[in-house]
Amino acid sequence: MSIVENINSVQKEVPSHVKLVAVSKTKPNEAIEEAYRVGQRVFGENKPQELTQKWNDLPKDIEWHMIGHLQTNKVKYIAPFVSLIHSVDSPKLLAVIDKEAAKNGRVIDCLFQMHIAEEETKFGFDYADLSEFLESGALADLRNVRMVGVMGMATFTDNREQVSSEFRHLKEIFEKIKQQYFAKDAHFKEISMGMSDDYPLAIAEGSTIVRVGSAIFGGRVYSSK
Ligand SMILES: *Cc1c(COP(=O)(O)O)cnc(C)c1O
C-alpha cells in the first residue's frame, strides 16, 4: 500500500469532526510531501530538532504538532512555529513554553498530557497533580499559553477492553476538568487520543484528535546514531 492509499483508508475511519494528525517522525520529507499532495496539512513529530528541520524544509501552510516528551531546554526551537503541543506533562514545562511563546509574540495552544496507562513509564499528569495545579491559580499568570484540552496514551496491549476503558477514563477526566476549571472557555474542547492500532476505539470513546503514524507511513526503523 502507498502512503496515498493508506491516508485514504484512514480518512474513511475518521469522521469530519475529528482531526487527523499524520505522525511523520523518522520519515523523510518525501513521505510528508506525498501526504501533503493529497491534502494532508497536519503533521506530528516527537523530536524538537527533527520538527524544526522539517518545518524549515517543507511548505509553510503545514500545521506542526509536537506530540512527544518535551525537555524544557528544547522548547525554544519549536516556539516560533509549533501549532499545538500535546505533551505538556508538568507545570514547569508549561511555564517555559509560556516564556518562549512570549519571546516570539505568540500564544501557543497546549494539551495536558494525562497518565492513563497501566505502564509506569508513560509521561503525564495524574488527576490529583493536575487539579492541584489548576486550584493554585498559577495558570492565570501564563498569558502566552492557551490550554485547549487533554492528551493520553493507552497501555500497549492486545486487550481492547482495557484500551477502551482507558480512553473512557480520559474522556471522564476531560469532562471533570472542563466543568471545574474551563466551563466558560470554549477553546477547551480537545481530547487527543488514538494511534494506528487503536484510533477507531478512541473515536468511539469521544476522541477529537487522532495521532496516526505507521498506518499511514508504514513501520519505523530507528537508526542507532
Ligand atoms: C509515534 C506516536 C504516535 C503514532 O504511533 P503509531 O502507532 O505509529 O500510529 C502517536 N502518538 C505519540 C505520542 C507517538 O509518539
Short mmCIF file of C-alpha atoms and ligand atoms in Angstrom, two decimals:
data_model
loop_
_atom_site.label_atom_id
_atom_site.label_comp_id
_atom_site.label_asym_id
_atom_site.label_seq_id
_atom_site.Cartn_x
_atom_site.Cartn_y
_atom_site.Cartn_z
CA MET A 1 0.00 0.00 0.00
CA SER A 2 1.19 3.50 -0.81
CA ILE A 3 1.03 6.48 1.54
CA VAL A 4 -1.81 7.89 -0.53
CA GLU A 5 -3.83 4.67 -0.28
CA ASN A 6 -3.13 4.47 3.44
CA ILE A 7 -4.27 8.06 4.03
CA ASN A 8 -7.45 7.43 2.08
CA SER A 9 -8.30 4.34 4.07
CA VAL A 10 -7.53 6.01 7.43
CA GLN A 11 -9.60 9.05 6.40
CA LYS A 12 -12.59 6.78 5.83
CA GLU A 13 -12.50 5.79 9.52
CA VAL A 14 -12.08 9.33 10.83
CA PRO A 15 -15.26 11.43 10.99
CA SER A 16 -15.04 15.04 9.86
CA HIS A 17 -15.22 16.42 13.44
CA VAL A 18 -12.03 14.50 14.36
CA LYS A 19 -8.67 15.96 13.35
CA LEU A 20 -6.15 13.56 11.83
CA VAL A 21 -2.53 14.23 12.78
CA ALA A 22 -0.21 12.33 10.44
CA VAL A 23 2.72 11.29 12.64
CA SER A 24 5.78 11.60 10.42
CA LYS A 25 8.59 11.06 12.96
CA THR A 26 11.67 9.36 11.46
CA LYS A 27 10.14 9.69 7.95
CA PRO A 28 11.84 11.67 5.17
CA ASN A 29 10.48 14.89 3.66
CA GLU A 30 9.44 12.97 0.51
CA ALA A 31 6.96 10.90 2.54
CA ILE A 32 5.45 14.05 4.05
CA GLU A 33 5.24 15.68 0.61
CA GLU A 34 3.32 12.67 -0.68
CA ALA A 35 0.73 13.05 2.06
CA TYR A 36 0.73 16.82 1.53
CA ARG A 37 -0.11 16.42 -2.16
CA VAL A 38 -3.36 14.63 -1.29
CA GLY A 39 -4.37 17.38 1.10
CA GLN A 40 -2.93 16.37 4.48
CA ARG A 41 -1.83 19.55 6.30
CA VAL A 42 -1.37 18.45 9.92
CA PHE A 43 1.76 16.53 10.90
CA GLY A 44 3.11 15.39 14.25
CA GLU A 45 6.69 14.88 15.39
CA ASN A 46 8.27 13.88 18.69
CA LYS A 47 11.77 15.38 18.47
CA PRO A 48 12.24 19.16 18.54
CA GLN A 49 15.26 19.19 16.20
CA GLU A 50 13.61 16.96 13.60
CA LEU A 51 10.43 19.02 13.84
CA THR A 52 12.34 22.26 13.32
CA GLN A 53 14.27 20.87 10.37
CA LYS A 54 11.08 19.70 8.65
CA TRP A 55 9.33 23.00 9.34
CA ASN A 56 12.27 24.71 7.65
CA ASP A 57 12.26 22.44 4.61
CA LEU A 58 8.55 21.97 3.91
CA PRO A 59 5.60 24.18 2.84
CA LYS A 60 4.67 26.86 5.34
CA ASP A 61 0.94 26.04 5.42
CA ILE A 62 1.66 22.82 7.30
CA GLU A 63 0.37 22.76 10.88
CA TRP A 64 3.08 21.15 13.04
CA HIS A 65 2.18 19.38 16.28
CA MET A 66 4.66 18.37 18.98
CA ILE A 67 3.44 15.02 20.34
CA GLY A 68 6.41 13.61 22.26
CA HIS A 69 8.02 14.27 25.61
CA LEU A 70 9.49 17.78 25.54
CA GLN A 71 12.53 18.85 27.55
CA THR A 72 12.42 22.41 28.82
CA ASN A 73 15.73 23.32 27.16
CA LYS A 74 14.33 22.34 23.73
CA VAL A 75 11.17 24.46 23.81
CA LYS A 76 12.98 27.43 22.25
CA TYR A 77 13.48 25.57 18.96
CA ILE A 78 9.79 24.99 18.31
CA ALA A 79 8.22 28.04 19.98
CA PRO A 80 8.40 30.21 16.81
CA PHE A 81 6.09 27.97 14.77
CA VAL A 82 4.52 25.00 16.60
CA SER A 83 0.69 24.87 16.33
CA LEU A 84 -0.15 22.55 19.20
CA ILE A 85 1.92 20.92 21.95
CA HIS A 86 0.18 17.68 23.00
CA SER A 87 2.70 16.69 25.64
CA VAL A 88 2.57 19.20 28.49
CA ASP A 89 3.33 16.96 31.46
CA SER A 90 4.43 19.38 34.18
CA PRO A 91 3.77 22.95 35.42
CA LYS A 92 7.46 23.65 34.93
CA LEU A 93 7.31 22.77 31.22
CA LEU A 94 4.19 24.89 30.78
CA ALA A 95 5.94 27.89 32.37
CA VAL A 96 8.85 27.52 29.95
CA ILE A 97 6.51 27.26 26.95
CA ASP A 98 4.80 30.44 28.15
CA LYS A 99 8.13 32.27 28.39
CA GLU A 100 9.33 31.14 24.96
CA ALA A 101 5.95 31.92 23.38
CA ALA A 102 6.13 35.45 24.81
CA LYS A 103 9.59 35.95 23.30
CA ASN A 104 8.07 35.10 19.93
CA GLY A 105 5.00 37.27 20.44
CA ARG A 106 2.78 34.19 20.27
CA VAL A 107 0.14 32.34 22.24
CA ILE A 108 0.78 28.60 21.96
CA ASP A 109 -2.06 26.07 22.19
CA CYS A 110 -1.31 23.17 24.54
CA LEU A 111 -2.85 19.97 25.89
CA PHE A 112 -2.35 18.50 29.34
CA GLN A 113 -0.89 15.04 28.83
CA MET A 114 -2.64 12.74 31.29
CA HIS A 115 -1.24 9.47 32.59
CA ILE A 116 -3.98 6.93 31.81
CA ALA A 117 -1.99 3.76 31.01
CA GLU A 118 -1.05 0.97 33.33
CA GLU A 119 2.64 1.28 32.48
CA GLU A 120 4.83 3.31 34.83
CA THR A 121 6.93 4.66 32.01
CA LYS A 122 4.47 6.90 30.22
CA PHE A 123 4.75 10.61 30.98
CA GLY A 124 1.84 12.70 32.11
CA PHE A 125 -0.12 14.29 34.93
CA ASP A 126 -2.18 12.29 37.38
CA TYR A 127 -5.59 13.79 38.00
CA ALA A 128 -4.56 14.79 41.53
CA ASP A 129 -1.44 16.67 40.32
CA LEU A 130 -3.39 18.45 37.64
CA SER A 131 -6.19 19.58 39.92
CA GLU A 132 -3.64 20.79 42.44
CA PHE A 133 -2.03 22.88 39.70
CA LEU A 134 -5.36 24.23 38.46
CA GLU A 135 -6.52 25.02 42.03
CA SER A 136 -3.35 27.03 42.59
CA GLY A 137 -4.47 29.61 40.04
CA ALA A 138 -0.96 29.71 38.55
CA LEU A 139 -2.33 29.19 35.05
CA ALA A 140 -3.86 32.68 35.05
CA ASP A 141 -0.36 34.21 35.04
CA LEU A 142 0.65 32.31 31.92
CA ARG A 143 -0.67 34.66 29.25
CA ASN A 144 1.14 33.12 26.30
CA VAL A 145 -0.23 29.59 26.52
CA ARG A 146 -3.81 28.53 25.87
CA MET A 147 -4.96 25.19 27.24
CA VAL A 148 -7.26 23.54 24.71
CA GLY A 149 -7.73 20.07 26.18
CA VAL A 150 -6.06 16.81 27.16
CA MET A 151 -3.97 14.05 25.58
CA GLY A 152 -3.35 10.48 26.61
CA MET A 153 -1.89 7.17 25.50
CA ALA A 154 -3.45 3.83 26.32
CA THR A 155 -1.49 0.82 27.53
CA PHE A 156 0.32 -1.11 24.81
CA THR A 157 -1.77 -4.29 24.90
CA ASP A 158 -3.98 -6.51 22.74
CA ASN A 159 -6.72 -6.22 25.34
CA ARG A 160 -9.17 -3.95 23.53
CA GLU A 161 -11.50 -3.75 26.53
CA GLN A 162 -8.68 -2.30 28.59
CA VAL A 163 -7.71 0.19 25.88
CA SER A 164 -11.32 1.33 25.52
CA SER A 165 -11.72 1.71 29.24
CA GLU A 166 -8.54 3.83 29.47
CA PHE A 167 -9.87 6.10 26.72
CA ARG A 168 -13.21 6.32 28.52
CA HIS A 169 -11.31 7.32 31.64
CA LEU A 170 -9.50 10.12 29.75
CA LYS A 171 -12.82 11.41 28.46
CA GLU A 172 -14.16 11.47 32.05
CA ILE A 173 -11.09 13.36 33.23
CA PHE A 174 -11.60 15.86 30.40
CA GLU A 175 -15.28 16.38 31.37
CA LYS A 176 -14.41 16.89 35.03
CA ILE A 177 -11.63 19.38 34.33
CA LYS A 178 -13.75 21.18 31.78
CA GLN A 179 -16.64 21.54 34.21
CA GLN A 180 -14.49 22.65 37.15
CA TYR A 181 -11.94 24.91 35.54
CA PHE A 182 -12.82 25.68 31.91
CA ALA A 183 -16.62 25.79 31.92
CA LYS A 184 -16.70 29.22 30.26
CA ASP A 185 -13.78 28.56 27.93
CA ALA A 186 -14.97 27.42 24.50
CA HIS A 187 -11.38 26.65 23.44
CA PHE A 188 -11.00 23.86 25.97
CA LYS A 189 -12.56 21.11 23.83
CA GLU A 190 -9.91 18.70 22.55
CA ILE A 191 -9.24 15.10 23.53
CA SER A 192 -6.16 13.79 21.72
CA MET A 193 -6.28 10.01 21.87
CA GLY A 194 -5.88 7.17 19.41
CA MET A 195 -2.89 5.86 17.40
CA SER A 196 -2.56 3.43 14.47
CA ASP A 197 -3.63 0.37 16.46
CA ASP A 198 -6.44 1.90 18.45
CA TYR A 199 -7.79 5.06 16.81
CA PRO A 200 -11.22 3.54 15.96
CA LEU A 201 -11.64 2.64 19.65
CA ALA A 202 -10.57 6.15 20.66
CA ILE A 203 -13.03 7.76 18.25
CA ALA A 204 -15.81 5.59 19.69
CA GLU A 205 -14.92 6.95 23.14
CA GLY A 206 -15.01 10.59 22.10
CA SER A 207 -11.59 11.45 20.69
CA THR A 208 -11.39 14.77 18.80
CA ILE A 209 -7.77 14.36 17.58
CA VAL A 210 -6.10 11.11 16.49
CA ARG A 211 -2.33 10.73 16.01
CA VAL A 212 -1.67 8.14 13.33
CA GLY A 213 1.83 7.22 12.16
CA SER A 214 2.59 3.69 10.98
CA ALA A 215 -0.87 3.11 9.47
CA ILE A 216 -0.07 5.98 7.09
CA PHE A 217 3.70 5.90 6.61
CA GLY A 218 4.47 2.25 7.35
CA GLY A 219 6.69 0.92 10.12
CA ARG A 220 9.54 2.95 11.54
CA VAL A 221 13.18 1.97 11.51
CA TYR A 222 15.18 3.69 14.23
CA SER A 223 18.85 4.22 13.48
CA SER A 224 21.25 3.97 16.40
CA LYS A 225 23.22 7.13 15.79
C1 LIG B 1 4.65 7.64 17.50
C2 LIG B 1 3.49 8.24 18.20
C3 LIG B 1 2.20 8.12 17.66
C4 LIG B 1 1.88 7.34 16.40
O1 LIG B 1 2.10 6.00 16.61
P1 LIG B 1 1.63 4.90 15.52
O2 LIG B 1 1.43 3.68 16.33
O3 LIG B 1 2.74 4.79 14.54
O4 LIG B 1 0.38 5.40 14.90
C5 LIG B 1 1.16 8.73 18.34
N1 LIG B 1 1.36 9.42 19.49
C6 LIG B 1 2.59 9.56 20.03
C7 LIG B 1 2.74 10.35 21.28
C8 LIG B 1 3.68 8.97 19.41
O5 LIG B 1 4.90 9.11 19.95
#
